[in-house]
Amino acid sequence: MPRPIRLLTYNVHSCFGTDRKLDPGRIAEVIGECKPDIIALQEVDVGRARSGGMDQAHMIAAHLRMEAHFHPALHLKEERYGDAVLTALPMRLVKAEALPSSGEPRGALWVEVDIGHVTLQVIVTHLGLGGSERIRQMTTLLGPGWLGGIRQSESRVVLAGDLNAIARSAAYRALAGHLKDAQLLSNAKPRPTFPSRLPLLRLDHVFVGDGIGVKACRVHDSAMARSASDHLPVLVELEIEPHRRSVEKDILPTYGSGAPPLP
């Protein structure tokens, strides 16, 4: 079995911390504490006046020596806001589209990441605040244009993000009928992610498809993480089975090769 892939999902709150400080560098440092191979970000600002016009997706990626794909769920003139995937591994954009929304615009981003022995399908999203809105959005993601069009027997699939959904919600249950909650597959007790200073709700999730095991999963709650955003990041170690005969290659630069096991 190839070594585990470390994937992190993180709602960065436009890089505004609970102390109201705008600091993309601090977000990058929190991510660096976790040493992930693949990062799914939500609430990322690009060119917005409120965050000084900075391109947060590429600033964080540059700090981590990674590349970024960004999709704006909200696009007003030059101001954009949405989701991103960061990695130092070979990555290709598959799809980036809006989701049906009745409030703040929402979207989803789908990339393929080449991890050497397999191509991993990674979907990142940030669902809405209303229950009926989340159901419409999840129905779209489970439909033929997204997860419903992927043959899990031939692919390895991960969906990550801020679903604004706890385990008893309808949107969560709909997704759990197709993919598996990574926190529930680990030996650790599931832990809440929001709000970061005193977490009460488990809103941030990683779901995995067939052929993916979870070696470890934890909510990262360092002192810096509790102040950098209003959400805590979720870090998972994924054991990904090859879906076809291939020659295993070691192409994991940056953090992967020397990352210690999760506690």
Coordinates of C-alpha atoms in Angstrom, one line a residue, residues 6-260:
R6 CA -2.7 14.0 4.0
L7 CA -5.8 16.1 3.1
L8 CA -6.9 19.2 5.0
T9 CA -10.2 21.1 4.7
Y10 CA -10.4 24.6 6.1
N11 CA -12.9 27.5 6.1
V12 CA -10.5 30.4 6.4
H13 CA -13.1 33.2 6.9
S14 CA -11.5 35.5 4.3
C15 CA -8.3 35.2 6.5
F16 CA -10.0 37.3 9.2
G17 CA -9.3 35.8 12.6
T18 CA -11.4 35.8 15.7
D19 CA -9.2 38.7 16.9
R20 CA -10.4 40.6 13.7
K21 CA -6.9 40.6 12.3
L22 CA -6.6 40.1 8.5
D23 CA -3.6 37.7 8.1
P24 CA -3.3 35.2 5.2
G25 CA 0.2 34.4 6.4
R26 CA -1.2 33.2 9.7
I27 CA -3.6 30.9 7.8
A28 CA -0.7 29.5 5.9
E29 CA 1.2 28.9 9.1
V30 CA -1.8 27.0 10.5
I31 CA -1.9 24.9 7.4
G32 CA 1.9 24.4 7.6
E33 CA 1.5 23.0 11.1
C34 CA -0.5 20.1 9.6
K35 CA 1.8 19.4 6.7
P36 CA -0.9 18.4 4.2
D37 CA -0.5 17.2 0.6
I38 CA -3.8 18.5 -0.6
I39 CA -5.8 21.5 0.8
A40 CA -9.4 22.4 0.3
L41 CA -10.2 26.0 1.3
Q42 CA -13.5 27.8 1.6
E43 CA -14.3 31.5 2.1
V44 CA -11.3 32.7 0.1
D45 CA -11.1 36.4 -1.1
V46 CA -9.6 37.4 -4.4
G47 CA -9.5 41.1 -5.2
R48 CA -12.0 42.1 -2.6
A49 CA -11.8 45.6 -1.1
R50 CA -12.6 44.3 2.4
S51 CA -9.4 42.3 2.4
G52 CA -7.1 44.8 0.7
G53 CA -7.6 43.5 -2.9
M54 CA -5.2 40.6 -2.2
D55 CA -5.4 37.2 -4.0
Q56 CA -5.6 35.0 -0.9
A57 CA -5.7 31.7 -2.8
H58 CA -2.3 32.3 -4.5
M59 CA -0.8 34.1 -1.5
I60 CA -1.4 31.1 0.7
A61 CA -0.3 28.7 -2.1
A62 CA 3.0 30.7 -2.6
H63 CA 3.7 30.6 1.1
L64 CA 3.3 26.8 1.1
R65 CA 5.1 26.3 -2.3
M66 CA 2.0 24.9 -3.9
E67 CA -0.2 25.7 -6.9
A68 CA -3.8 26.7 -6.5
H69 CA -7.1 26.4 -8.4
F70 CA -9.7 29.0 -7.3
H71 CA -13.4 29.1 -8.1
P72 CA -15.5 32.3 -7.3
A73 CA -18.9 31.5 -6.1
L74 CA -19.4 35.2 -5.8
H75 CA -18.1 37.5 -8.6
L76 CA -18.9 41.2 -8.5
K77 CA -16.8 43.2 -11.0
E78 CA -13.3 42.6 -9.9
E79 CA -14.2 41.1 -6.5
R80 CA -14.4 37.4 -6.1
Y81 CA -15.0 35.0 -3.2
G82 CA -15.2 31.2 -3.1
D83 CA -13.3 27.9 -2.9
A84 CA -9.8 26.7 -3.7
V85 CA -7.7 23.6 -3.9
L86 CA -3.9 23.8 -3.2
T87 CA -1.3 21.1 -3.7
A88 CA 2.3 20.6 -4.9
L89 CA 1.2 17.5 -6.8
P90 CA 0.2 17.5 -10.4
M91 CA -3.4 18.9 -10.6
R92 CA -5.9 19.4 -13.4
L93 CA -9.2 21.4 -13.2
V94 CA -12.2 19.2 -14.1
K95 CA -15.1 21.5 -13.3
A96 CA -16.0 24.6 -11.4
E97 CA -19.7 25.8 -11.3
A98 CA -22.2 27.6 -9.3
L99 CA -24.7 25.6 -7.1
P100 CA -28.4 26.5 -6.8
S101 CA -28.6 29.2 -4.2
S102 CA -31.4 31.3 -2.7
G103 CA -29.1 33.4 -0.5
E104 CA -25.3 34.0 -0.7
P105 CA -24.0 32.4 -4.0
R106 CA -22.4 29.0 -3.5
G107 CA -20.3 26.8 -5.8
A108 CA -18.2 23.7 -6.1
L109 CA -14.7 23.0 -7.5
W110 CA -13.6 19.6 -8.9
V111 CA -9.9 18.8 -9.6
E112 CA -8.0 15.7 -10.4
V113 CA -4.8 15.2 -8.4
D114 CA -2.2 12.7 -9.6
I115 CA -0.7 10.9 -6.6
G116 CA 1.4 8.5 -8.6
H117 CA -0.5 5.2 -8.4
V118 CA -3.9 6.7 -8.9
T119 CA -5.7 9.9 -9.9
L120 CA -7.7 11.3 -7.0
Q121 CA -10.9 13.1 -7.7
V122 CA -11.2 16.0 -5.2
I123 CA -14.4 18.1 -4.9
V124 CA -14.5 21.1 -2.6
T125 CA -17.7 23.0 -1.7
H126 CA -19.3 25.3 0.8
L127 CA -23.0 24.8 1.2
G128 CA -25.6 27.4 2.1
L129 CA -27.2 28.3 5.5
G130 CA -30.7 27.2 4.8
G131 CA -31.8 23.6 5.1
S132 CA -33.8 23.5 1.8
E133 CA -31.1 25.4 0.0
R134 CA -28.5 22.8 1.2
I135 CA -30.7 20.0 -0.1
R136 CA -30.9 21.5 -3.6
Q137 CA -27.1 22.0 -3.6
M138 CA -26.5 18.5 -2.4
T139 CA -28.9 17.1 -4.9
T140 CA -26.9 18.8 -7.6
L141 CA -23.6 17.4 -6.3
L142 CA -25.0 13.9 -6.2
G143 CA -26.4 14.3 -9.7
P144 CA -24.9 13.1 -13.0
G145 CA -22.8 16.3 -13.5
W146 CA -20.9 15.7 -10.3
L147 CA -20.6 12.6 -8.0
G148 CA -23.4 10.7 -9.8
G149 CA -21.3 10.7 -13.0
I150 CA -18.2 9.1 -11.3
R151 CA -17.8 5.3 -11.3
Q152 CA -16.4 4.6 -7.9
S153 CA -15.2 1.2 -9.1
E154 CA -12.9 3.1 -11.5
S155 CA -12.1 6.2 -9.5
R156 CA -11.1 7.4 -6.0
V157 CA -13.2 10.2 -4.8
V158 CA -13.1 12.8 -1.9
L159 CA -15.5 15.5 -1.2
A160 CA -14.5 18.1 1.4
G161 CA -15.6 21.4 2.7
D162 CA -17.8 23.4 5.0
L163 CA -21.2 21.8 4.5
N164 CA -23.0 23.9 7.2
A165 CA -24.6 20.6 8.1
I166 CA -24.5 18.5 11.3
A167 CA -24.9 14.8 11.2
R168 CA -28.6 14.7 11.7
S169 CA -29.3 17.2 8.8
A170 CA -30.9 16.1 5.6
A171 CA -28.0 17.3 3.4
Y172 CA -25.5 15.3 5.5
R173 CA -27.7 12.2 5.4
A174 CA -28.1 12.4 1.6
L175 CA -24.3 12.6 1.1
A176 CA -23.7 9.8 3.7
G177 CA -25.8 7.6 1.5
H178 CA -23.2 7.8 -1.2
L179 CA -19.8 8.5 0.5
K180 CA -18.4 7.8 4.0
D181 CA -17.6 10.4 6.7
A182 CA -13.9 10.3 7.3
Q183 CA -14.2 11.2 11.0
L184 CA -16.4 8.2 11.6
L185 CA -13.9 5.9 9.9
S186 CA -11.1 6.8 12.3
N187 CA -10.5 5.6 15.8
A188 CA -10.9 9.1 17.3
K189 CA -14.3 10.4 18.5
P190 CA -15.8 13.0 16.0
R191 CA -15.1 16.5 17.2
P192 CA -16.8 19.8 16.3
T193 CA -15.1 22.5 14.2
F194 CA -17.1 25.7 14.8
P195 CA -16.8 28.2 16.3
S196 CA -13.0 27.8 16.6
R197 CA -12.6 29.3 20.1
L198 CA -15.2 27.0 21.6
P199 CA -16.3 24.4 19.1
L200 CA -19.9 23.3 19.4
L201 CA -20.9 22.2 15.8
R202 CA -19.3 19.7 13.4
L203 CA -19.9 21.6 10.1
D204 CA -16.6 20.9 8.3
H205 CA -16.3 17.4 6.7
V206 CA -14.3 15.1 4.6
F207 CA -16.2 12.3 2.8
V208 CA -14.5 9.5 0.9
G209 CA -15.6 7.0 -1.7
D210 CA -14.8 3.3 -2.3
G211 CA -11.2 2.2 -2.2
I212 CA -10.2 4.9 0.4
G213 CA -9.4 4.1 4.0
V214 CA -8.8 6.5 6.8
K215 CA -5.7 5.9 8.8
A216 CA -6.2 8.9 11.0
C217 CA -8.4 12.0 11.3
R218 CA -8.3 15.0 13.7
V219 CA -9.6 18.5 14.1
H220 CA -6.5 20.7 14.3
D221 CA -7.0 23.0 17.3
S222 CA -3.6 24.6 18.0
A223 CA -3.5 28.0 19.7
M224 CA -2.9 29.7 16.3
A225 CA -5.8 27.8 14.7
R226 CA -8.2 29.0 17.4
S227 CA -7.5 32.6 16.4
A228 CA -6.7 32.4 12.7
S229 CA -10.3 31.7 11.5
D230 CA -13.7 31.1 13.0
H231 CA -13.5 27.5 11.9
L232 CA -11.0 24.8 12.8
P233 CA -9.4 22.7 10.0
V234 CA -9.9 19.0 9.6
L235 CA -6.9 16.9 8.7
V236 CA -7.2 13.3 7.4
E237 CA -4.7 10.7 6.4
L238 CA -6.1 8.7 3.5
E239 CA -5.0 5.2 2.4
I240 CA -5.9 5.1 -1.2
E241 CA -6.0 1.8 -3.1
P242 CA -4.9 1.7 -6.7
H243 CA -7.8 1.2 -9.1
R244 CA -5.6 0.0 -12.0
R245 CA -2.2 -1.8 -12.4
S246 CA 0.5 0.9 -12.4
V247 CA 4.0 1.5 -11.4
E248 CA 4.2 3.2 -8.1
K249 CA 6.1 6.5 -8.2
D250 CA 7.3 8.7 -5.4
I251 CA 6.2 12.2 -6.6
L252 CA 5.2 13.8 -3.3
P253 CA 7.3 17.0 -2.8
T254 CA 7.0 19.6 -0.1
Y255 CA 5.4 18.1 3.0
G256 CA 4.5 14.6 2.1
S257 CA 7.7 12.6 2.5
G258 CA 8.7 13.7 6.0
A259 CA 5.3 14.2 7.6
P260 CA 4.9 12.5 11.0

